mmCIF file of C-alpha atoms and ligand atoms in Angstrom:
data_model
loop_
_atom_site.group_PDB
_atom_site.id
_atom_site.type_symbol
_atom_site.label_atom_id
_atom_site.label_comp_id
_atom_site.label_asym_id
_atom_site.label_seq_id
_atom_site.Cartn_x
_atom_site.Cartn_y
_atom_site.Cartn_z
ATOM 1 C CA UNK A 1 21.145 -5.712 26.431
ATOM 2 C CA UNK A 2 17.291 -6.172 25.472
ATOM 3 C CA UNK A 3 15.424 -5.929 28.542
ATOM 4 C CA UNK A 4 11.577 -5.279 28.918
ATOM 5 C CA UNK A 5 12.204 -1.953 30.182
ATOM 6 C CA UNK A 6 14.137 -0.979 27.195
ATOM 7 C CA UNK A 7 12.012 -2.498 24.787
ATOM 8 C CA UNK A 8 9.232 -0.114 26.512
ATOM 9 C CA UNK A 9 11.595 2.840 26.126
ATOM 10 C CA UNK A 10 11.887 2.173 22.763
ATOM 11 C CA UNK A 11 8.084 1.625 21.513
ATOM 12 C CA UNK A 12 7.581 5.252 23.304
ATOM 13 C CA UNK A 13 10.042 6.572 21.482
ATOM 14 C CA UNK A 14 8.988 5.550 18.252
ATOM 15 C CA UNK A 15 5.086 5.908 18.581
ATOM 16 C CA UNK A 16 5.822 9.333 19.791
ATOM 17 C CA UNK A 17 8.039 10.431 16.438
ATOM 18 C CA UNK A 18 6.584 12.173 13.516
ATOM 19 C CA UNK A 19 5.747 8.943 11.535
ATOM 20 C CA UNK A 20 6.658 9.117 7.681
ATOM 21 C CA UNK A 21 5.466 6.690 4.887
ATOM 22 C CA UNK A 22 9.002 4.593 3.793
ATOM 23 C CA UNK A 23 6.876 5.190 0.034
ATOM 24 C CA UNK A 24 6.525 8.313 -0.180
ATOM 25 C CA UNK A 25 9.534 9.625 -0.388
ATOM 26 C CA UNK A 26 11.752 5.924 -0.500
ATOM 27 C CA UNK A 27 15.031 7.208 -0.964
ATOM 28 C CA UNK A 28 14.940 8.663 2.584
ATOM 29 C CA UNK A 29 15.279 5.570 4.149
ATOM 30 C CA UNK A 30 18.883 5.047 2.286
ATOM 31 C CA UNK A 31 20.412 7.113 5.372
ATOM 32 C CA UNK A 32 17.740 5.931 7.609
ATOM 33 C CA UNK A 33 19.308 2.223 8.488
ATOM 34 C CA UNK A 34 18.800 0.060 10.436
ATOM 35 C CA UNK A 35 15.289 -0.339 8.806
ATOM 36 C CA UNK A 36 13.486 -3.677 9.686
ATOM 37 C CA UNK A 37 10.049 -4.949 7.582
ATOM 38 C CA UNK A 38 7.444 -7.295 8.689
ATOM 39 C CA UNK A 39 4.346 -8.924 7.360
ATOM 40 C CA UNK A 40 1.094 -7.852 8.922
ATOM 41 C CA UNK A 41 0.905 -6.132 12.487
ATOM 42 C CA UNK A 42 3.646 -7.355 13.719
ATOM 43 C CA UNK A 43 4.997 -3.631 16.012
ATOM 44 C CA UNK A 44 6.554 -5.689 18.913
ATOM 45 C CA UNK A 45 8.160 -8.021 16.620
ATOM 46 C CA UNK A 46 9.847 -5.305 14.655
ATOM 47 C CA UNK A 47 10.909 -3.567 17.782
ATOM 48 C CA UNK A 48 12.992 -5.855 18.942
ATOM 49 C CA UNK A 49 14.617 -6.417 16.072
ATOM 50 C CA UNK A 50 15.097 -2.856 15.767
ATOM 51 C CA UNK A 51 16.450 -2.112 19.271
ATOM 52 C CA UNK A 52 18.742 -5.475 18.708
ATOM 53 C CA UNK A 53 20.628 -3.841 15.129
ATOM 54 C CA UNK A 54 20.507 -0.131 16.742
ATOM 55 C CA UNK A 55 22.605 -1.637 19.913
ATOM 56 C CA UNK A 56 24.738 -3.900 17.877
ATOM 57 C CA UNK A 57 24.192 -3.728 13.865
ATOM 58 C CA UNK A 58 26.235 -7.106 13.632
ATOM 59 C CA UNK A 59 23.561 -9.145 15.584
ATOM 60 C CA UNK A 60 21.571 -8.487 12.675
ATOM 61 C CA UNK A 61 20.635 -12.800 13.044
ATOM 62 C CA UNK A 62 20.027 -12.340 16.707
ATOM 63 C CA UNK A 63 17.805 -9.686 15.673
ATOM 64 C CA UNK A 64 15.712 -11.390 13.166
ATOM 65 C CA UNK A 65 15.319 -14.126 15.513
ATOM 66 C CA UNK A 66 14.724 -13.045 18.380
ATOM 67 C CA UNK A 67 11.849 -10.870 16.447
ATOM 68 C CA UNK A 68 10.607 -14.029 15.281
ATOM 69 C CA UNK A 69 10.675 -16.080 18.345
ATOM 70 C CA UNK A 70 8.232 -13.305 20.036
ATOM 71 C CA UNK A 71 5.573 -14.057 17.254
ATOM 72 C CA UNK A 72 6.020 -17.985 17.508
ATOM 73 C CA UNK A 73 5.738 -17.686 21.219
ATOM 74 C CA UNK A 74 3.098 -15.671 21.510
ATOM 75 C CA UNK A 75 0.035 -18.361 21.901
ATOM 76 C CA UNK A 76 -2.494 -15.556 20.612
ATOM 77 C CA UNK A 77 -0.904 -15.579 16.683
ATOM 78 C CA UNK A 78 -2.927 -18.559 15.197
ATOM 79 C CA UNK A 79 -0.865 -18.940 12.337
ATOM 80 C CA UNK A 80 2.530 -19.106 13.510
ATOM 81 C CA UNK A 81 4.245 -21.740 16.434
ATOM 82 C CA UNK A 82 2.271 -21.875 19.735
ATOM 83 C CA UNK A 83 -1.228 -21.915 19.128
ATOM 84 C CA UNK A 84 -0.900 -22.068 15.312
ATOM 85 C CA UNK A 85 -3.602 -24.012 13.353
ATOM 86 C CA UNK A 86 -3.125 -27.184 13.571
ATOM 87 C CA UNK A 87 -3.789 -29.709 10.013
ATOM 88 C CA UNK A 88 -6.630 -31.550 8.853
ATOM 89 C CA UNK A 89 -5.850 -34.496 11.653
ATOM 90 C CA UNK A 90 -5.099 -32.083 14.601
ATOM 91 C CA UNK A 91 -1.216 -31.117 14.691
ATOM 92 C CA UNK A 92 0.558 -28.851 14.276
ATOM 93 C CA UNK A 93 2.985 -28.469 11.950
ATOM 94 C CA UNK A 94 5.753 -25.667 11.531
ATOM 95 C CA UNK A 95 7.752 -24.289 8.567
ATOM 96 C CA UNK A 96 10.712 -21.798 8.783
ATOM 97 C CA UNK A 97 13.774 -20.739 6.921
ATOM 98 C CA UNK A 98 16.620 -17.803 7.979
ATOM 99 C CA UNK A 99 19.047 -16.514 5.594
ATOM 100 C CA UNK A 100 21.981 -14.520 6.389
ATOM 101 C CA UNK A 101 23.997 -11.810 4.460
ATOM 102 C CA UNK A 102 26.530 -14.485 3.300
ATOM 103 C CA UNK A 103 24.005 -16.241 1.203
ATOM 104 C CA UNK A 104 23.753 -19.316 4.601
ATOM 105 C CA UNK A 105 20.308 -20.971 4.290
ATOM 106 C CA UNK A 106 18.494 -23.071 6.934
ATOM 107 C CA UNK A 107 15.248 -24.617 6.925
ATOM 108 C CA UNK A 108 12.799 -26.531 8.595
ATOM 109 C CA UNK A 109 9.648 -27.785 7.901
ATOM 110 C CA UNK A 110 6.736 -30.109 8.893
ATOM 111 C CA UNK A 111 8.380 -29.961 11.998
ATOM 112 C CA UNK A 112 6.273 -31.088 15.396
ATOM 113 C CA UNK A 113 6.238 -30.351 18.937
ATOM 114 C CA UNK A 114 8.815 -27.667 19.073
ATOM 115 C CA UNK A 115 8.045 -23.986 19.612
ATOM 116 C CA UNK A 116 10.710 -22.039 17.873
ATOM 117 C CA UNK A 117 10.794 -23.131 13.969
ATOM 118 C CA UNK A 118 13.357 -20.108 13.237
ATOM 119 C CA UNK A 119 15.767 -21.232 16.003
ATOM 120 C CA UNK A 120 15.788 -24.449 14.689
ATOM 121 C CA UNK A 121 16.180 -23.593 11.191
ATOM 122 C CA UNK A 122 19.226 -21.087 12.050
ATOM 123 C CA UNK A 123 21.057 -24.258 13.996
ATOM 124 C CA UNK A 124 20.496 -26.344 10.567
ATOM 125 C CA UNK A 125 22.064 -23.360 8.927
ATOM 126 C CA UNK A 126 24.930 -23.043 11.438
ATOM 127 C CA UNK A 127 25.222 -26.563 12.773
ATOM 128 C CA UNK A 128 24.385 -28.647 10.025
ATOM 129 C CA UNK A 129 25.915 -29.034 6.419
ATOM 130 C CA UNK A 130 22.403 -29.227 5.213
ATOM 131 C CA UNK A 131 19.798 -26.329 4.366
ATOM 132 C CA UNK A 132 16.721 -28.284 5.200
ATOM 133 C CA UNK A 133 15.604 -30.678 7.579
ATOM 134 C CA UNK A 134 11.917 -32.227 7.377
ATOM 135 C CA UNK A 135 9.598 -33.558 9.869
ATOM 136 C CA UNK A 136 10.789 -36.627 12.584
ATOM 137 C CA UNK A 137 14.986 -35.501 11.292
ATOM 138 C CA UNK A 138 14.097 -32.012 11.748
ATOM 139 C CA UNK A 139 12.826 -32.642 15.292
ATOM 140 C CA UNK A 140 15.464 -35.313 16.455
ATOM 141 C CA UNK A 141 18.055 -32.629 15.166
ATOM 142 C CA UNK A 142 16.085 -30.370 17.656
ATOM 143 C CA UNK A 143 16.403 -32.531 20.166
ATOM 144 C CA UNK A 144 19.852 -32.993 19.949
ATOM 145 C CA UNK A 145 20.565 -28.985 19.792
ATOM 146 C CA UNK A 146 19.095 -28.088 22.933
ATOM 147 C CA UNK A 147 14.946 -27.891 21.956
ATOM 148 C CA UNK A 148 12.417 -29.411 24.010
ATOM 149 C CA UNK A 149 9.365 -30.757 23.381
ATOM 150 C CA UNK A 150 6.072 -28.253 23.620
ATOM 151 C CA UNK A 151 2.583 -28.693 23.119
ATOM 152 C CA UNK A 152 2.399 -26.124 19.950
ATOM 153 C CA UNK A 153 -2.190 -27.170 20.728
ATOM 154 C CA UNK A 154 -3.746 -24.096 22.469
ATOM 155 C CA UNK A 155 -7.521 -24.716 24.036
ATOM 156 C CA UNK A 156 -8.574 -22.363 22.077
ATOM 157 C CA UNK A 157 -7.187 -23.763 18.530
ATOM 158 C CA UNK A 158 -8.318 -26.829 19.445
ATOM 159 C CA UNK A 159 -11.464 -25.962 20.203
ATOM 160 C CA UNK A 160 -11.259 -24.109 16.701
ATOM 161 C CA UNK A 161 -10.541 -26.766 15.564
ATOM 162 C CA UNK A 162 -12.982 -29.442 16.999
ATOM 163 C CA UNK A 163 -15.634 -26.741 15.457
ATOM 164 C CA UNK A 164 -14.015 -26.908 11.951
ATOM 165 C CA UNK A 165 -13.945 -30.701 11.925
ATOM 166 C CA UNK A 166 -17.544 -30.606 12.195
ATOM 167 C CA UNK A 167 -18.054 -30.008 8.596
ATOM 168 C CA UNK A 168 -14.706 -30.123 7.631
ATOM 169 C CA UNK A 169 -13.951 -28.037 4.716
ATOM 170 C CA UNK A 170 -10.633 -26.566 3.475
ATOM 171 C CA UNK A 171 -11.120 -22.760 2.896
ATOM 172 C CA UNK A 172 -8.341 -20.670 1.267
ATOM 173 C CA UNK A 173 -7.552 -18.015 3.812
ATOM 174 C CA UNK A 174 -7.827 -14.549 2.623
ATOM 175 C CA UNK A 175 -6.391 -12.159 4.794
ATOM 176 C CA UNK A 176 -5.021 -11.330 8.607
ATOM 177 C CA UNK A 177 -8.758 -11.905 10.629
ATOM 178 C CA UNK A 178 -7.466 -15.426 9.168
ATOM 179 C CA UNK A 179 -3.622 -15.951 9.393
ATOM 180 C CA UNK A 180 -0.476 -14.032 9.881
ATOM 181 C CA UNK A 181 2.824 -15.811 9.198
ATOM 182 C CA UNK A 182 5.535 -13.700 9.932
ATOM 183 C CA UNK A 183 7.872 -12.580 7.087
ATOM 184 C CA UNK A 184 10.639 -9.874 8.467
ATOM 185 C CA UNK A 185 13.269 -8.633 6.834
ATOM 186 C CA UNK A 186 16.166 -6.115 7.802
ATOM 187 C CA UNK A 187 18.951 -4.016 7.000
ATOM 188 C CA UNK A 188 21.674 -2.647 9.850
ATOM 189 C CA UNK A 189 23.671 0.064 9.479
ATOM 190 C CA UNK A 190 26.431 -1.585 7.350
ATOM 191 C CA UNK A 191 23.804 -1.896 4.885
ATOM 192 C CA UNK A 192 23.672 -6.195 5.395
ATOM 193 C CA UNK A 193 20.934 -7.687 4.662
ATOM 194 C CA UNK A 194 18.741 -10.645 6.351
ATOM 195 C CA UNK A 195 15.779 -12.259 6.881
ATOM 196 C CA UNK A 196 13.190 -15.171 8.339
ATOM 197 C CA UNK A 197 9.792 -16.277 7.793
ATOM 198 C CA UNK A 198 7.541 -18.596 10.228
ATOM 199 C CA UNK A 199 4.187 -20.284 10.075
ATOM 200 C CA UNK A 200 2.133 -22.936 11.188
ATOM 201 C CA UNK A 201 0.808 -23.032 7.186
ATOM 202 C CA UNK A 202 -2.756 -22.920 6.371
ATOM 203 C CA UNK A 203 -5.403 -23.790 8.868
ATOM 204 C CA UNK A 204 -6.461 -27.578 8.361
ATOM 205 C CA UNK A 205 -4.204 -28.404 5.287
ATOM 206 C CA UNK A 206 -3.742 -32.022 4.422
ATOM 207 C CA UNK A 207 -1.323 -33.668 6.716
ATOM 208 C CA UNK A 208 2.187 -33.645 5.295
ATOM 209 C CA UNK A 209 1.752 -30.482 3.071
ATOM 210 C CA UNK A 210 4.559 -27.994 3.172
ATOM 211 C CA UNK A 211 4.508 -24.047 2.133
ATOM 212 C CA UNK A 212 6.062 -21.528 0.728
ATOM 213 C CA UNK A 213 7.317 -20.431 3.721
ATOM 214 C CA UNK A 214 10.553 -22.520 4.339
ATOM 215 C CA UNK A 215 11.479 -22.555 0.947
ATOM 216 C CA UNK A 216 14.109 -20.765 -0.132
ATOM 217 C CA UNK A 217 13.130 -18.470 -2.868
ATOM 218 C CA UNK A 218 9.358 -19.050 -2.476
ATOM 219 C CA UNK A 219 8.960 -17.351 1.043
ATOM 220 C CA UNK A 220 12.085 -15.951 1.642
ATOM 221 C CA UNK A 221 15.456 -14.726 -0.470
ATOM 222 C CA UNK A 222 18.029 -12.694 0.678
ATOM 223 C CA UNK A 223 20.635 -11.540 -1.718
ATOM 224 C CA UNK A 224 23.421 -9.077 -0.103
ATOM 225 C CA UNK A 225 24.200 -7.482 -3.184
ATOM 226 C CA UNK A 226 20.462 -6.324 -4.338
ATOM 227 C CA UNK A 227 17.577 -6.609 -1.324
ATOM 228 C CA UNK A 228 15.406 -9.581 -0.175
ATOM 229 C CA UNK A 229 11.859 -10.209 0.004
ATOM 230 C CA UNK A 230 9.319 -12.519 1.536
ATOM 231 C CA UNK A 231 6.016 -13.960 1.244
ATOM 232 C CA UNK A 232 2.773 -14.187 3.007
ATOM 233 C CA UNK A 233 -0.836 -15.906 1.904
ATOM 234 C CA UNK A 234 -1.460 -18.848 0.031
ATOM 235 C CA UNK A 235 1.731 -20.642 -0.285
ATOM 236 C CA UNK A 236 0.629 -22.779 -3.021
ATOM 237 C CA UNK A 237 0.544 -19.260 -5.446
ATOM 238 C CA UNK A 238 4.329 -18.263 -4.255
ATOM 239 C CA UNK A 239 5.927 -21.209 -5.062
ATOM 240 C CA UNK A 240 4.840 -21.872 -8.464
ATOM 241 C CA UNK A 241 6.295 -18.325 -8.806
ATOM 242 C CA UNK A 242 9.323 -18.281 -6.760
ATOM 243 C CA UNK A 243 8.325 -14.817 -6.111
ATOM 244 C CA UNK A 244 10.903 -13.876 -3.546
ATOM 245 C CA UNK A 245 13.638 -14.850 -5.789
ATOM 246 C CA UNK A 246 11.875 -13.440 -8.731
ATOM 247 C CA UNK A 247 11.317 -10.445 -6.502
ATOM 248 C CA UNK A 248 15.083 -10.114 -5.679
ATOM 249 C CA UNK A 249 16.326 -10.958 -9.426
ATOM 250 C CA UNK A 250 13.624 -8.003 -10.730
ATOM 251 C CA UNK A 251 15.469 -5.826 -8.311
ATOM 252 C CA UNK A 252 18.551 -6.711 -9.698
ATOM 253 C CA UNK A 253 17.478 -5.628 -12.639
ATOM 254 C CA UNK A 254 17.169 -2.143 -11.910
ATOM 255 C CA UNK A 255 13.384 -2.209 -10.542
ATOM 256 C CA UNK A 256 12.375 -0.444 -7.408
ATOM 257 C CA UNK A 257 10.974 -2.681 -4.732
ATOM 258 C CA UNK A 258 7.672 -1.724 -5.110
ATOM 259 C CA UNK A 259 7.539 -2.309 -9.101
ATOM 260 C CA UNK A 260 9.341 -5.460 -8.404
ATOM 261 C CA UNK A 261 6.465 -6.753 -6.143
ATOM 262 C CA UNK A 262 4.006 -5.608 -7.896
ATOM 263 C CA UNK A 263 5.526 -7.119 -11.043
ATOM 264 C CA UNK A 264 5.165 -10.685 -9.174
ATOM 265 C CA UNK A 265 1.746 -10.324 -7.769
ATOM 266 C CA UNK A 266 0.987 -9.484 -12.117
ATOM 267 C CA UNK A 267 2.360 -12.824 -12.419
ATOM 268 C CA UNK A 268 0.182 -14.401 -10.116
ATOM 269 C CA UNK A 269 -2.771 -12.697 -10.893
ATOM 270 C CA UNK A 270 -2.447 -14.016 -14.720
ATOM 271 C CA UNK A 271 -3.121 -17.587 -13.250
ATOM 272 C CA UNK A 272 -6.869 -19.074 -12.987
ATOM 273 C CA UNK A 273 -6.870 -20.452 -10.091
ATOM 274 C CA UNK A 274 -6.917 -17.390 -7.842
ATOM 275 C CA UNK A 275 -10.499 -16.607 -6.742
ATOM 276 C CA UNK A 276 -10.552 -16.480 -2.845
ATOM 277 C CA UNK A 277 -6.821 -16.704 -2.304
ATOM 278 C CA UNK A 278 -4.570 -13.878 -0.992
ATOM 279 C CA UNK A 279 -0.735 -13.011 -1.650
ATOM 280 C CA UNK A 280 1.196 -10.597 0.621
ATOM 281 C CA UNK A 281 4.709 -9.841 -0.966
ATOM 282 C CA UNK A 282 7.728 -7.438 0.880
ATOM 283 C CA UNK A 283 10.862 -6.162 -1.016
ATOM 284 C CA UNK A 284 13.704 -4.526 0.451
ATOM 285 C CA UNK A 285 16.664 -3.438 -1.358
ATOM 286 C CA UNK A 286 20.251 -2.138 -0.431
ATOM 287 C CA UNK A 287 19.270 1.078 0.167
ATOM 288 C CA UNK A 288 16.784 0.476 2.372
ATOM 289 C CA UNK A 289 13.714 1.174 0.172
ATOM 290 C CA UNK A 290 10.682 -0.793 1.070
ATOM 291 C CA UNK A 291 8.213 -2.356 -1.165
ATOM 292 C CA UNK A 292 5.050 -4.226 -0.553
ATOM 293 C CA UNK A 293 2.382 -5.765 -3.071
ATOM 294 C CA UNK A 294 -0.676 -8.082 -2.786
ATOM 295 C CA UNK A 295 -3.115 -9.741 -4.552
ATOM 296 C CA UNK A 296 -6.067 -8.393 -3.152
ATOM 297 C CA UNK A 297 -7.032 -5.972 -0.060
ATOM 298 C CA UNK A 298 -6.438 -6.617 2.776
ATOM 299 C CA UNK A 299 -2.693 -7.109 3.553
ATOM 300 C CA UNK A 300 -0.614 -4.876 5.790
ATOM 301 C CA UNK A 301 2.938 -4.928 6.911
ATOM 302 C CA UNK A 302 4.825 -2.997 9.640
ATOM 303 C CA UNK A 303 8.154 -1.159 9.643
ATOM 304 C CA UNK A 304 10.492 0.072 12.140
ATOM 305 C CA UNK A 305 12.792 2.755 11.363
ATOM 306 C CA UNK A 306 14.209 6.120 12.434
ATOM 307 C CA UNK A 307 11.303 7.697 11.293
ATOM 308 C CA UNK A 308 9.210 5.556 13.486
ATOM 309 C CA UNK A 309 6.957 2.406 13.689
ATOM 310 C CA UNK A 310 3.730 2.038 11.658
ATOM 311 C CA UNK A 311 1.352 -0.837 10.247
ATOM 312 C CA UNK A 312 0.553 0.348 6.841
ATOM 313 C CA UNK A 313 -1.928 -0.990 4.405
ATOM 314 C CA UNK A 314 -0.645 -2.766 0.915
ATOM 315 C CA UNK A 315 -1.248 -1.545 -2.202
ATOM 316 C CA UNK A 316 -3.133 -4.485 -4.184
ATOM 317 C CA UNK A 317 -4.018 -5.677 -7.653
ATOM 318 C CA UNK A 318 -7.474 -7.260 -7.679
HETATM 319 C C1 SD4 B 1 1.616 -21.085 3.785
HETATM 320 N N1 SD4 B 1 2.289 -18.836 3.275
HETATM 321 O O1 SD4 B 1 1.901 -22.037 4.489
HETATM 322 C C2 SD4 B 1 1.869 -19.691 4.341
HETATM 323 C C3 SD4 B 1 0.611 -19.235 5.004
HETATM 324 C C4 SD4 B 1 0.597 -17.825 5.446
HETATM 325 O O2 SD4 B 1 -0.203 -16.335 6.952
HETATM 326 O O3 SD4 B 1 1.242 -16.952 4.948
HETATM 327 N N2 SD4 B 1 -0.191 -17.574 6.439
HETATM 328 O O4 SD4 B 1 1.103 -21.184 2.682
#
């Protein structure tokens, strides 16, 4: 059973161990599963997920969103649930999706006033015969399932964003010092396969807009057969790429993880409308190799493995 004491065990454990880069020698981590991979700094995040699959490798959902729920929960993340960024008109707004090893789907987004988007979007995917729910149905279905209403407002983003309505201006968002959606994918021991993604979308976006992030195959795509992969940055770029389904469908094609992402941030980087905007992309395939790609500096992503737990910075294009 997770308890805080164990959890603490745990991140000893694996800050202690020799720590090895999953790309430099990526065929390592075939016997090294369960192998869990996050967007940005997320350690505590991963180790949860981690301790969850090394307990019991078929709670590989529990895992994943359990793992999310600490990043939406955690009111200092400004980019994801509690104390996310709200829109241009002061809410906030949440976007999830989960997808399991059977190819299951569920989805939320625009959803308000409830803290855990992933929870909700993994009852849509188990209680619903629907893959998506959006804004007012998405909450009443929370209601209905058990979710309560929360104040997803901080102080401290809304005095952010009091400041920012002061002049107003939509900025792209570059890199972590400015958001941090969580992305995390993993593999257990029987070599399944699944993953979430979470966010509050970009800071101040018009009211209404949606991201990448809860759509399947823009922010998230798990196929059991060949890997998954998620997305992180400017939502608008991933999902006029579908780049986690492109990223999955190059792996199925023979490419390595790595040359898959990278092959999708060439994509991007081929449009013109790119200057100030930032894409984070993950891979991981059956075997358990990891790969991770961005536009530009400035993107990181965290693994947990046998090998250990480390934040490591992406390669990038620009
Ligand atoms: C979005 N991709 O809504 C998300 C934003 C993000 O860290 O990744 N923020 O476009």
């Amino acid at each position: 059973m997770f308890n805080r004491r164990s959890f603490n065990k745990i991140l000893s454990a694996l800050l202690v161990s020799p720590l090895m880069s999953c790309q430099s020698n990526p065929k390592d981590n075939a016997s090294h599963k369960p192998l869990v991979l996050s967007t940005w700094n997320n350690k505590e995040a991963n180790l949860i997920a981690y301790q969850i699959l090394k307990e019991n490798p078929s709670s590989i959902l529990d895992a994943i969103e359990k793992a999310v729920n600490s990043v939406e929960s955690n009111p200092l993340d400004v980019s994801v649930g509690y104390g996310g960024s709200p829109d241009s008109s002061g809410n906030v707004t949440l976007d999830a999706c989960i997808m399991d090893h059977n190819g299951n789907a569920g989805s939320v987004c625009f959803l308000k006033d409830i803290k855990n988007a992933v929870s909700v979007a993994r009852k849509v995917m188990e209680n619903s015969p629907h893959v998506m729910l959006c804004g007012q149905g998405a909450k009443e279905f929370a209601l209905l399932n058990g979710f309560t209403v929360f104040d997803l407002l901080t102080p401290q983003s809304k005095n952010k964003f009091l400041k920012w309505k002061e002049k107003a201006v939509f900025e792209p968002e570059i890199n972590s010092e400015r958001h941090d959606t969580i992305g995390l994918l993993a593999i257990n021991s029987l070599s399944n396969l699944s993953g979430a993604c979470s966010t509050s979308g970009l800071s101040y976006k018009l009211p209404g807009r949606v991201g990448d992030s809860p759509i399947i195959g823009s922010g998230l795509y798990v196929d059991n057969e060949v890997g998954a992969s998620t997305a992180t940055g400017y939502g608008e770029l991933v999902m006029q790429s579908c780049s986690s389904f492109l990223i999955v469908e190059l792996m199925r094609s023979g490419m390595t993880p790595m040359i898959a992402c990278k092959e999708a941030i060439k994509r991007i980087s081929l449009r013109t409308d790119i200057e100030n905007k930032q894409v984070g992309l993950l891979a991981l395939d059956k075997l358990g190799q990891v790969g991770a790609f961005a536009l530009r500096r400035g993107f990181n992503y965290t693994v947990a493995d046998i090998n250990g737990l480390q934040t490591l910075e992406s390669e990038y294009f620009l």
